[in-house]
Short mmCIF file of C-alpha atoms and ligand atoms in Angstrom, two decimals:
data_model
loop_
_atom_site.label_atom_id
_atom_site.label_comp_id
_atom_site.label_asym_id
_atom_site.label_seq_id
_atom_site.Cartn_x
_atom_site.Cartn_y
_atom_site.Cartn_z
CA UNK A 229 125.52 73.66 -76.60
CA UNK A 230 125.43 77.12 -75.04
CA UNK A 231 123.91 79.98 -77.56
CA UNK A 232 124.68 83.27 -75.88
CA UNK A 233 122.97 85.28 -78.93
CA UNK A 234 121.23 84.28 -82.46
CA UNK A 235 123.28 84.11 -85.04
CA UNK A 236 121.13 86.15 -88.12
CA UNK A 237 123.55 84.98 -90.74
CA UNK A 238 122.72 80.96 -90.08
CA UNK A 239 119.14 82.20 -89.49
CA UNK A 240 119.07 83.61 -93.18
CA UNK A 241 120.66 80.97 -95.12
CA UNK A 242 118.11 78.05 -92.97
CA UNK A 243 115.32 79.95 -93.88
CA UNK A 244 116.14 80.48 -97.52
CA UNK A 245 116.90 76.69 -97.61
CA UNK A 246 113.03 76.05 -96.44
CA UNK A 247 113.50 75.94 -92.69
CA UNK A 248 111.98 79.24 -91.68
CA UNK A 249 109.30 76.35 -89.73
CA UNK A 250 111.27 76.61 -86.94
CA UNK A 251 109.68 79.84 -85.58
CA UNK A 252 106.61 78.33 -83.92
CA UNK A 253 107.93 75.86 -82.03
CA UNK A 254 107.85 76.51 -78.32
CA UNK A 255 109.97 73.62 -77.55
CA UNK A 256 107.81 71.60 -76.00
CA UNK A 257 109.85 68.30 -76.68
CA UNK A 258 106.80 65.96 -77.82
CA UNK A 259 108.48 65.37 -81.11
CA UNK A 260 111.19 63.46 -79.27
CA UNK A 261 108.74 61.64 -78.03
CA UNK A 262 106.80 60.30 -80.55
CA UNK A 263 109.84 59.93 -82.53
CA UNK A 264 110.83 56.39 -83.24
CA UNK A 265 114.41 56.82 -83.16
CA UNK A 266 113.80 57.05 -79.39
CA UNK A 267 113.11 53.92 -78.83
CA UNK A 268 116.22 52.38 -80.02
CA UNK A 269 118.83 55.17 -79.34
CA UNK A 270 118.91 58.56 -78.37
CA UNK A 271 118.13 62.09 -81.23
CA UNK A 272 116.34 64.95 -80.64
CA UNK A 273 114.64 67.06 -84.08
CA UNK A 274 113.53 69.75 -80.64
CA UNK A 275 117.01 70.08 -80.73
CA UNK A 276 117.47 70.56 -84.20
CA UNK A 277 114.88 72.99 -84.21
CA UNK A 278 116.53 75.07 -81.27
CA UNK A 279 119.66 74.97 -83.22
CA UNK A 280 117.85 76.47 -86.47
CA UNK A 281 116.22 78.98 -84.59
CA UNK A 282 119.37 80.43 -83.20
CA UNK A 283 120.90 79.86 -86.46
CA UNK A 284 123.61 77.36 -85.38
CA UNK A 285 122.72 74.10 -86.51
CA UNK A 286 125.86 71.46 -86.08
CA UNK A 287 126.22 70.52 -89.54
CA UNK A 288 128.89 68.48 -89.51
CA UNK A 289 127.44 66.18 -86.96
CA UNK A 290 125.55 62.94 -87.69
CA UNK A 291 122.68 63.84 -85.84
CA UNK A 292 120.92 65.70 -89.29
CA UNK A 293 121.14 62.43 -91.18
CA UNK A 294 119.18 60.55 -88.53
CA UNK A 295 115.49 61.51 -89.24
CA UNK A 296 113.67 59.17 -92.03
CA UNK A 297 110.93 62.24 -92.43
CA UNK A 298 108.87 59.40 -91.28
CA UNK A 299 106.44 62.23 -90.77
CA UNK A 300 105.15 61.37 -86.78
CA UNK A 301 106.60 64.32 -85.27
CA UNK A 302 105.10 67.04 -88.00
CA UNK A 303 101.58 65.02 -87.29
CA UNK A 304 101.34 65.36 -83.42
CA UNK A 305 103.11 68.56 -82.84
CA UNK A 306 100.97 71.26 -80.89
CA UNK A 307 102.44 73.89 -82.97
CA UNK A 308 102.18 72.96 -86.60
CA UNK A 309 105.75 73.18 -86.98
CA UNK A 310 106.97 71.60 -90.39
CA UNK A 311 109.91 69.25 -88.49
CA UNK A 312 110.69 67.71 -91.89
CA UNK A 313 111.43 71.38 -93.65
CA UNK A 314 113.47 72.17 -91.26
CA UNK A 315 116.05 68.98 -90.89
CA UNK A 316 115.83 69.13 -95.05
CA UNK A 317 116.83 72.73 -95.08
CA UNK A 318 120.16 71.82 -92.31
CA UNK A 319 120.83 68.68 -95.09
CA UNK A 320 120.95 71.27 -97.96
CA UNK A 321 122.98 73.43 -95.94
CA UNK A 322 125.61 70.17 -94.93
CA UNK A 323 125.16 69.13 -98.81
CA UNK A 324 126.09 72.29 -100.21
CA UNK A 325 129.12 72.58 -98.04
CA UNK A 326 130.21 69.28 -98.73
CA UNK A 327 129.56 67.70 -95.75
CA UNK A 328 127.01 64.86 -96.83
CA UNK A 329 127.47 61.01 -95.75
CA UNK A 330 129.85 59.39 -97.72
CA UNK A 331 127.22 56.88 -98.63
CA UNK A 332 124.86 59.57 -99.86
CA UNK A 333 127.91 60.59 -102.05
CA UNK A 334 127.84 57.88 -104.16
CA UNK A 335 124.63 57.45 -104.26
CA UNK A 336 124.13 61.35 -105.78
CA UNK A 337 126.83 59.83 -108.58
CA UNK A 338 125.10 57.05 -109.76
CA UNK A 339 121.89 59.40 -109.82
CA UNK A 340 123.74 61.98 -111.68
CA UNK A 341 125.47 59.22 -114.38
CA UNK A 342 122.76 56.41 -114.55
CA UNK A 343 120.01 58.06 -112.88
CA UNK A 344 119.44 55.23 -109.89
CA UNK A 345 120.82 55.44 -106.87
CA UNK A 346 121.79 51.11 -106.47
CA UNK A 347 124.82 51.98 -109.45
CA UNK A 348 123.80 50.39 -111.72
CA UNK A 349 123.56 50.69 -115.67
CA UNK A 350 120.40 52.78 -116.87
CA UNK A 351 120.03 50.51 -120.40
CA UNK A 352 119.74 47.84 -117.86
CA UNK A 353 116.72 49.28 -116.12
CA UNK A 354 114.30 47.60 -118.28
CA UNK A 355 115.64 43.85 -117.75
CA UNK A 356 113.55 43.06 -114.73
CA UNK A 357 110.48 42.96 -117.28
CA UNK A 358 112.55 40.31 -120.03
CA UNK A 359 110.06 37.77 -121.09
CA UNK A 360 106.58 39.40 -119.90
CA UNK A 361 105.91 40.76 -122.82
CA UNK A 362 105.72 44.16 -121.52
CA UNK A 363 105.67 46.71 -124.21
CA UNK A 364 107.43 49.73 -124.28
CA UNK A 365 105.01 53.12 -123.56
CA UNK A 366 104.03 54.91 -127.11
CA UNK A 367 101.91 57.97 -127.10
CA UNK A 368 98.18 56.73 -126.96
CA UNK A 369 99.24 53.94 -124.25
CA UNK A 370 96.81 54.34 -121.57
CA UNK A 371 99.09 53.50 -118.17
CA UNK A 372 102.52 53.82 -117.83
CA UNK A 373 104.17 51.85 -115.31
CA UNK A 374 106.79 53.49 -113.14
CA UNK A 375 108.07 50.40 -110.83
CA UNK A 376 110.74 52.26 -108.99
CA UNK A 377 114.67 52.07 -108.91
CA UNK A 378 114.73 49.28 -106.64
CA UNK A 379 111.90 47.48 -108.04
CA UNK A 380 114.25 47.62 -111.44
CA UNK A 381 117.33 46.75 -110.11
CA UNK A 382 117.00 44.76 -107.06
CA UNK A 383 116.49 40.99 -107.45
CA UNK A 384 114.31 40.92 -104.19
CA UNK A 385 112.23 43.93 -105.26
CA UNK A 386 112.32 42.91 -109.12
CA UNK A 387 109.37 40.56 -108.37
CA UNK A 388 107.22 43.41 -107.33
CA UNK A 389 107.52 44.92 -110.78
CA UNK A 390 107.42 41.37 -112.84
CA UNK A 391 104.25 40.65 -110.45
CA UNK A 392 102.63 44.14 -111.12
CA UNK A 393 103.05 43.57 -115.10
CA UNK A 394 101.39 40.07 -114.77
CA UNK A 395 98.13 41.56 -112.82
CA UNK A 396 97.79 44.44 -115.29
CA UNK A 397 98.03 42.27 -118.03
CA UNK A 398 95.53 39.79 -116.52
CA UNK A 399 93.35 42.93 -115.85
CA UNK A 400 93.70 44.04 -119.67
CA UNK A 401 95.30 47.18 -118.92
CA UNK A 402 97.07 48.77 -121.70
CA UNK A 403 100.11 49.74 -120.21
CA UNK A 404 103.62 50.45 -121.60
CA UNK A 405 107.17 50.71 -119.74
CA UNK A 406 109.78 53.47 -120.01
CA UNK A 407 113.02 51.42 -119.30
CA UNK A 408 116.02 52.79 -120.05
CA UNK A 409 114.36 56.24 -120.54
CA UNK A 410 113.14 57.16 -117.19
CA UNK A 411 115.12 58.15 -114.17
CA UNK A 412 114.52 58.16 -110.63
CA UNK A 413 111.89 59.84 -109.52
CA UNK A 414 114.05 61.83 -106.93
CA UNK A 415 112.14 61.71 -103.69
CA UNK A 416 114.95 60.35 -101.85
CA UNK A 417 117.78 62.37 -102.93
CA UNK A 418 116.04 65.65 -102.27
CA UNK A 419 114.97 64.46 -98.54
CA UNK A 420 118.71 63.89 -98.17
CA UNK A 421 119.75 68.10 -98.92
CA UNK A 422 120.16 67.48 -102.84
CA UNK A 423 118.06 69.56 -104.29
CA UNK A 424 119.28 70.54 -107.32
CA UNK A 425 119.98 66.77 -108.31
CA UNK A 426 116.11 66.33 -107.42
CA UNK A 427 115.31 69.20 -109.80
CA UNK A 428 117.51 67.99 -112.32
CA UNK A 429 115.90 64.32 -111.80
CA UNK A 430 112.24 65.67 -111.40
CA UNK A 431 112.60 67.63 -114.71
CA UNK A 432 114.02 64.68 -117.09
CA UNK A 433 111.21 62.84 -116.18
CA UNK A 434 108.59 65.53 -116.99
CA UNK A 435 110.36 66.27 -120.48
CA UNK A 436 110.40 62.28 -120.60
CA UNK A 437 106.67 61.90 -119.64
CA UNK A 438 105.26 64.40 -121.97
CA UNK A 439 107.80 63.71 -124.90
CA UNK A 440 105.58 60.44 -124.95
CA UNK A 441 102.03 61.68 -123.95
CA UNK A 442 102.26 60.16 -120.77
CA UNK A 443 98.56 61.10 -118.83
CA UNK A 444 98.13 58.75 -116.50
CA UNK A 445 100.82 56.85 -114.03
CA UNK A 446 100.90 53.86 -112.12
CA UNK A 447 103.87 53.57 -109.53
CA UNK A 448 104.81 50.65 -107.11
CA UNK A 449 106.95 52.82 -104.46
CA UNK A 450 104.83 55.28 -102.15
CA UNK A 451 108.10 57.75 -102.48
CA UNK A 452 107.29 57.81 -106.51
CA UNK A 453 103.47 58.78 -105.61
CA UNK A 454 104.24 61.17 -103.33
CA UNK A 455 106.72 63.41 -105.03
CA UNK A 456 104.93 63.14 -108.48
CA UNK A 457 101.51 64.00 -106.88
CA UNK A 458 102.87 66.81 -103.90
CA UNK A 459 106.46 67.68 -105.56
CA UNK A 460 105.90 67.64 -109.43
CA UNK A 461 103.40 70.12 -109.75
CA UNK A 462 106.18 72.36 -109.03
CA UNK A 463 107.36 72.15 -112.31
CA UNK A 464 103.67 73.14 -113.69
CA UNK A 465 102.51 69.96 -114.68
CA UNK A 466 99.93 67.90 -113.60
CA UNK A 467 99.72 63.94 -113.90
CA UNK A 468 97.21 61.48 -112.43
CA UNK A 469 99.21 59.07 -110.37
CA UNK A 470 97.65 56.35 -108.86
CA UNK A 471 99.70 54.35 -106.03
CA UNK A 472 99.45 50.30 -106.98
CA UNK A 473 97.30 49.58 -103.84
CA UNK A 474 94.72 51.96 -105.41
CA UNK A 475 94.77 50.68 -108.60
CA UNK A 476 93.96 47.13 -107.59
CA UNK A 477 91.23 47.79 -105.53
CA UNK A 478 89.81 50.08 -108.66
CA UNK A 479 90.51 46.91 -110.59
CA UNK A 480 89.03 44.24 -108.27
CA UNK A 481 85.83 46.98 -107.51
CA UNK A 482 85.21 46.62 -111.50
CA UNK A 483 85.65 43.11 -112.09
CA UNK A 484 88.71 43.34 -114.10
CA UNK A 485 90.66 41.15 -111.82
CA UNK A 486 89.10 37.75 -111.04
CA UNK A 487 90.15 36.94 -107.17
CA UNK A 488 87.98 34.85 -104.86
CA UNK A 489 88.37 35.00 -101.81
CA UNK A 490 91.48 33.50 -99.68
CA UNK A 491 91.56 30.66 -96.99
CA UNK A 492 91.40 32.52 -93.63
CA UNK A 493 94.84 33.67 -92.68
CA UNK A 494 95.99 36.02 -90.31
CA UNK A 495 98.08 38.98 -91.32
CA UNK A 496 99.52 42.16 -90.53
CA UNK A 497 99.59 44.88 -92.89
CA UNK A 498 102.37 47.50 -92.67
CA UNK A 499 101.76 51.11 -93.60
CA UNK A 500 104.20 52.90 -95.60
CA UNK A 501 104.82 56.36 -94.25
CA UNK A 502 104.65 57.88 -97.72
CA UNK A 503 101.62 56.00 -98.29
CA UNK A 504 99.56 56.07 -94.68
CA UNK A 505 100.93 59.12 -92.97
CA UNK A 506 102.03 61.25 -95.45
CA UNK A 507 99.07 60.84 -98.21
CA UNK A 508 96.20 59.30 -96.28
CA UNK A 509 95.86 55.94 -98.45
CA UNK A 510 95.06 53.42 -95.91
CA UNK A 511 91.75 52.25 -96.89
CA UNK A 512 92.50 50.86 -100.63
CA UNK A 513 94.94 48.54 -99.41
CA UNK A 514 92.79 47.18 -96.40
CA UNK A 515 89.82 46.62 -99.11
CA UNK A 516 91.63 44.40 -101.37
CA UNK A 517 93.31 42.07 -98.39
CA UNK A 518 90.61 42.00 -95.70
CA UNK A 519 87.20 42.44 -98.70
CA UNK A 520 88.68 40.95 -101.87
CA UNK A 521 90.58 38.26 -100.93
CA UNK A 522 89.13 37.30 -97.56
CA UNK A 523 92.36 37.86 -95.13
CA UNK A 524 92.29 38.51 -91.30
CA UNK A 525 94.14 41.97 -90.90
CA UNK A 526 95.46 41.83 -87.05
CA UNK A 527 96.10 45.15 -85.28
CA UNK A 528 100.04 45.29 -84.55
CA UNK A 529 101.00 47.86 -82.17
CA UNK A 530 101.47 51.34 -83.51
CA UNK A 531 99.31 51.18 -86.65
CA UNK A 532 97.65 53.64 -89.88
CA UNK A 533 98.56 57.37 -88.49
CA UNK A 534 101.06 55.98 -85.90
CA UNK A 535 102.82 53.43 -88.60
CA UNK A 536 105.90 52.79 -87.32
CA UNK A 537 108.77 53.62 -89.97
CA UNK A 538 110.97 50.74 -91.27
CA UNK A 539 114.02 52.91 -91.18
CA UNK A 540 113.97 53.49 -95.24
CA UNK A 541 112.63 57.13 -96.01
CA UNK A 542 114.41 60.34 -96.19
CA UNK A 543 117.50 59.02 -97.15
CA UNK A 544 117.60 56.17 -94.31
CA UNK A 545 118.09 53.71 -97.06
CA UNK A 546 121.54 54.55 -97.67
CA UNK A 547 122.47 55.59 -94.20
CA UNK A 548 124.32 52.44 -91.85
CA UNK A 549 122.63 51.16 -89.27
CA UNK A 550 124.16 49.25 -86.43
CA UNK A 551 122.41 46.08 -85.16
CA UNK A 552 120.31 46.92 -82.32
CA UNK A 553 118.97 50.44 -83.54
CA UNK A 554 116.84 48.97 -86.72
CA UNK A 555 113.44 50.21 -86.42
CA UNK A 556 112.33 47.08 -89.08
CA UNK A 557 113.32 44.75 -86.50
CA UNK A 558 111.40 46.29 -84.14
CA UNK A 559 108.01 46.64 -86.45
CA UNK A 560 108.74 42.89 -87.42
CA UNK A 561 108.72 41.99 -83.75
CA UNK A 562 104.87 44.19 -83.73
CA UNK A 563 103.71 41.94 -86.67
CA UNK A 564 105.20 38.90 -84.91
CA UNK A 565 103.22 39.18 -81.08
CA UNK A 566 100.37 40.12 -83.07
CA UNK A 567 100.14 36.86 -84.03
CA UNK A 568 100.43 37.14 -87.88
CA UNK A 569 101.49 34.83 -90.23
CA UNK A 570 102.27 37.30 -92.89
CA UNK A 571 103.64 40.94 -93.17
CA UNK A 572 102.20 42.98 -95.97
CA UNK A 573 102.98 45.90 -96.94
CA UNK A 574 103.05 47.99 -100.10
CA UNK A 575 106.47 49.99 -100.88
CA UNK A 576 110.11 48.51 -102.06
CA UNK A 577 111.86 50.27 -99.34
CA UNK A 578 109.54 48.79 -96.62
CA UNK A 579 109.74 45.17 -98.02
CA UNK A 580 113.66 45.53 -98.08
CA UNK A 581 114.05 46.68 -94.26
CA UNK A 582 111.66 44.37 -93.54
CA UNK A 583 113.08 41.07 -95.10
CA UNK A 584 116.10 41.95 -94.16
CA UNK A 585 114.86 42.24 -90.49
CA UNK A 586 113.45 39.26 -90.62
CA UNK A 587 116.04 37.09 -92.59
CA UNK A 588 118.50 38.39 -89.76
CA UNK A 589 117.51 39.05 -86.74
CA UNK A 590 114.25 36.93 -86.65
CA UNK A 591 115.48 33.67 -88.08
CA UNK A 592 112.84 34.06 -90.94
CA UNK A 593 110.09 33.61 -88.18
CA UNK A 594 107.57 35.71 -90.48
CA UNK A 595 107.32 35.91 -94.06
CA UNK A 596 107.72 39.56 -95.53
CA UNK A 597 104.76 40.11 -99.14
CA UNK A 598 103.90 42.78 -101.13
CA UNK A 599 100.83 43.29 -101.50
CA UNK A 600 100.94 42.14 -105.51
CA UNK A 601 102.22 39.02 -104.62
CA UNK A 602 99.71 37.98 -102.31
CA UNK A 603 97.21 39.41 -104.95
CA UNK A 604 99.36 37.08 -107.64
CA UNK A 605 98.60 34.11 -105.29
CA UNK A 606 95.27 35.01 -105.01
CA UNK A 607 94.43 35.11 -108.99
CA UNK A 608 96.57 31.66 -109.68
CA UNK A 609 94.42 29.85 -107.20
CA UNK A 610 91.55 31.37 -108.97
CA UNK A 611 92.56 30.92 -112.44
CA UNK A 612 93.38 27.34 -111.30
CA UNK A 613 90.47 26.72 -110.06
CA UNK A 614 88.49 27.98 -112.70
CA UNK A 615 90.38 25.67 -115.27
CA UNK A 616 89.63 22.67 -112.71
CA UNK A 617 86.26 23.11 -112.37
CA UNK A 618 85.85 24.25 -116.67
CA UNK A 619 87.98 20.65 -117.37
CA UNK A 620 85.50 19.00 -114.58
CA UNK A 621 82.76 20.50 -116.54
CA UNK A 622 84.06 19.21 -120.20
CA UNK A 623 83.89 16.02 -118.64
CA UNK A 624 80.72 15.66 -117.57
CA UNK A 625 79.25 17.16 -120.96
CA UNK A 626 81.34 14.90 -122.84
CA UNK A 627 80.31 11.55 -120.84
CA UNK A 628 76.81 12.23 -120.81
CA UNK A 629 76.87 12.54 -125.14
CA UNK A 630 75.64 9.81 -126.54
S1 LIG B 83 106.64 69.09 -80.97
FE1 LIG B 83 106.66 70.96 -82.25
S2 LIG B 83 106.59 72.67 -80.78
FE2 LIG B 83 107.17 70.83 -79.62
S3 LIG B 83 109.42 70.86 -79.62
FE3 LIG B 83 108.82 69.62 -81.36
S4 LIG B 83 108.73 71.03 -83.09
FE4 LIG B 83 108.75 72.29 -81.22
S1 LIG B 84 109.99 62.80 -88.98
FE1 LIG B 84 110.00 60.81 -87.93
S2 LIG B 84 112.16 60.19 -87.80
FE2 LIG B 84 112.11 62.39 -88.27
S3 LIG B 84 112.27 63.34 -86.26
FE3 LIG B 84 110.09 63.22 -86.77
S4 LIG B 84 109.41 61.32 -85.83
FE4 LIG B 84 111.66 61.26 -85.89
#
């Protein structure tokens, strides 16, 4: 594209939609580089970047919709330039003038209506937890539990949630649910140029939360954790989130969760962007698999600060993908020539892209785990144990009475 001149107008309206990074880059072109879309196709966010500068960006184009804020680019570039800001700010701009995905249409509606973004009901966002006994959150609950849209909805993802409730019961945490009262947490739909539907989302949930004397908040999905911890303070409030992965380790450190440790078994653990990259927790989750339960954690390629994205953040979740350009299949194929037997990982997103990856392209050469459920494992085989070796143990007292 040939700029003959900056155009002040576009300039204006990018920086007043958070994209006034753009001034320090020197175009350099390492983001491109690092980026993982590069590896299966072709995008450029220097190019983006160029184009906000001279206040031209091609809105109408796919290329905006492409980057997952994954996060690499922002990390290595020389210049500190904010890469995510700016391709948010051109996605406002495209949002506001209508020109969104189709996809990321109907996903705003069903946030707007039933506040999820899988359309589905919102009184059936509680049914995932029928039968566990979970009660509802009441002010004076200690932990709420905030499992995530797809962890609600999604009968894949559902077991991360029904798995979470089981461990924090078996831990004696007091914990409550919010079901049908809580919305998405909004991450998503503001990455994609929605902002006032993440406002509108955001602040719900606040009124929601302190309504009920919510303090302190567990959440499976690194996206929850890292808009209620970076984004909600923008709305002057201030909870204490804790991601699941750092919550079990807490528990496990204190004794509240009775694992032993696992037979030897080699896996790979994935970091989630929004977990690893974006809020530095990469040592919680590597205590409980490698410390607590005894499990070989093999290096794939491109691991902790260079995590490779599954494809799911900033939107990518909703976006199509064509067979070929899936960046799951490729970190599947990482876990697989490491020689794992397992991929773990901790986010709903991640474990979707990642099944799916596997399921389809890889034959189901490598099984796909949250980290709960290999914690879930871990505590049956204890429990069961324990209940062997207590029944042994009646035995033996009760032959040797006279
Ligand atoms: S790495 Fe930074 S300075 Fe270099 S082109 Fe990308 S945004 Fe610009
Ligand atoms: S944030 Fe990630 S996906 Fe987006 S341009 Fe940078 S490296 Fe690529």
């Amino acid at each position: 594209m040939d700029i003959v001149a900056p155009f002040q107008e576009g300039i204006e309206a990018i920086k007043e939609s958070g994209g006034q990074a753009f001034k320090l880059c020197y175009q350099c072109g390492l983001c491109d580089t690092v980026c993982p879309w590069n590896r299966v196709g072709t995008f450029s966010m220097r190019r983006l970047v160029r184009q906000a500068s001279y206040g031209v960006p091609e809105i109408e184009g796919q290329d905006i919709w492409r980057c997952t804020t994954c996060g690499m680019c922002t990390q290595k570039c020389p210049r500190g330039v904010e890469t995510i800001d700016v391709s948010v700010s051109l996605r406002r701009i495209a949002a506001g003038a209508g020109f969104s995905p189709a996809s990321v249409h109907v996903v705003a509606a069903s946030l707007a209506a039933e506040g999820n973004p899988v359309g589905e009901p919102r009184a059936k966002r509680a049914d995932w937890a029928e039968g566990l006994g979970v009660k509802e959150f009441t002010e004076g609950t200690e932990v709420l539990y905030f499992p995530c849209c797809y962890s609600s909805y999604e009968p894949r993802l559902k077991r991360i949630a029904s798995t979470t409730a089981k461990i924090l019961s078996l831990a004696g945490v007091d914990f409550g649910i919010l079901g049908s009262k809580e919305n998405c947490c909004g991450e998503s739909i503001r990455r994609a140029g929605h902002e006032k539907l993440f406002t509108s989302l955001a602040r719900e949930n606040i009124k929601t939360f302190v309504a009920n004397g919510v303090k302190k908040i567990v959440v499976s999905s690194p996206h929850c954790y890292h808009t209620m911890i970076n984004e909600y303070s923008e709305f002057k409030v201030n909870f204490d989130v804790v991601h699941i992965t750092q919550y079990l380790s807490e528990l496990i450190e204190k004794g509240r969760l009775p694992v032993n440790k696992r037979p030897m078994r080699r896996v790979a653990y994935h970091d989630p962007c929004y977990l690893g990259r974006h809020n530095g927790v990469f040592e919680e989750p590597r205590r409980v698999l490698k410390d607590a339960l005894g499990l070989e954690i093999v290096d794939m390629a491109d691991s902790r600060e260079s995590s490779l994205c599954c494809g799911g953040g900033g939107g990518g979740m909703w976006m199509d993908v064509t067979r070929g350009e899936r960046l799951s299949d490729l970190r599947v194929k990482q876990a697989i020539d490491a020689g794992a037997e397992l991929l773990i990982t901790a986010c709903p997103y991640c474990i979707m892209n990642l099944d799916y990856s596997s399921s389809t392209t890889f034959n189901g050469a490598i099984e796909i785990k949250d980290i709960t459920e290999i914690v879930q494992e871990a505590l049956q085989a204890t429990v069961n144990a324990e209940q062997v070796q207590t029944s042994v143990k009646e035995k033996l007292v009760g032959s040797s009475r006279p």
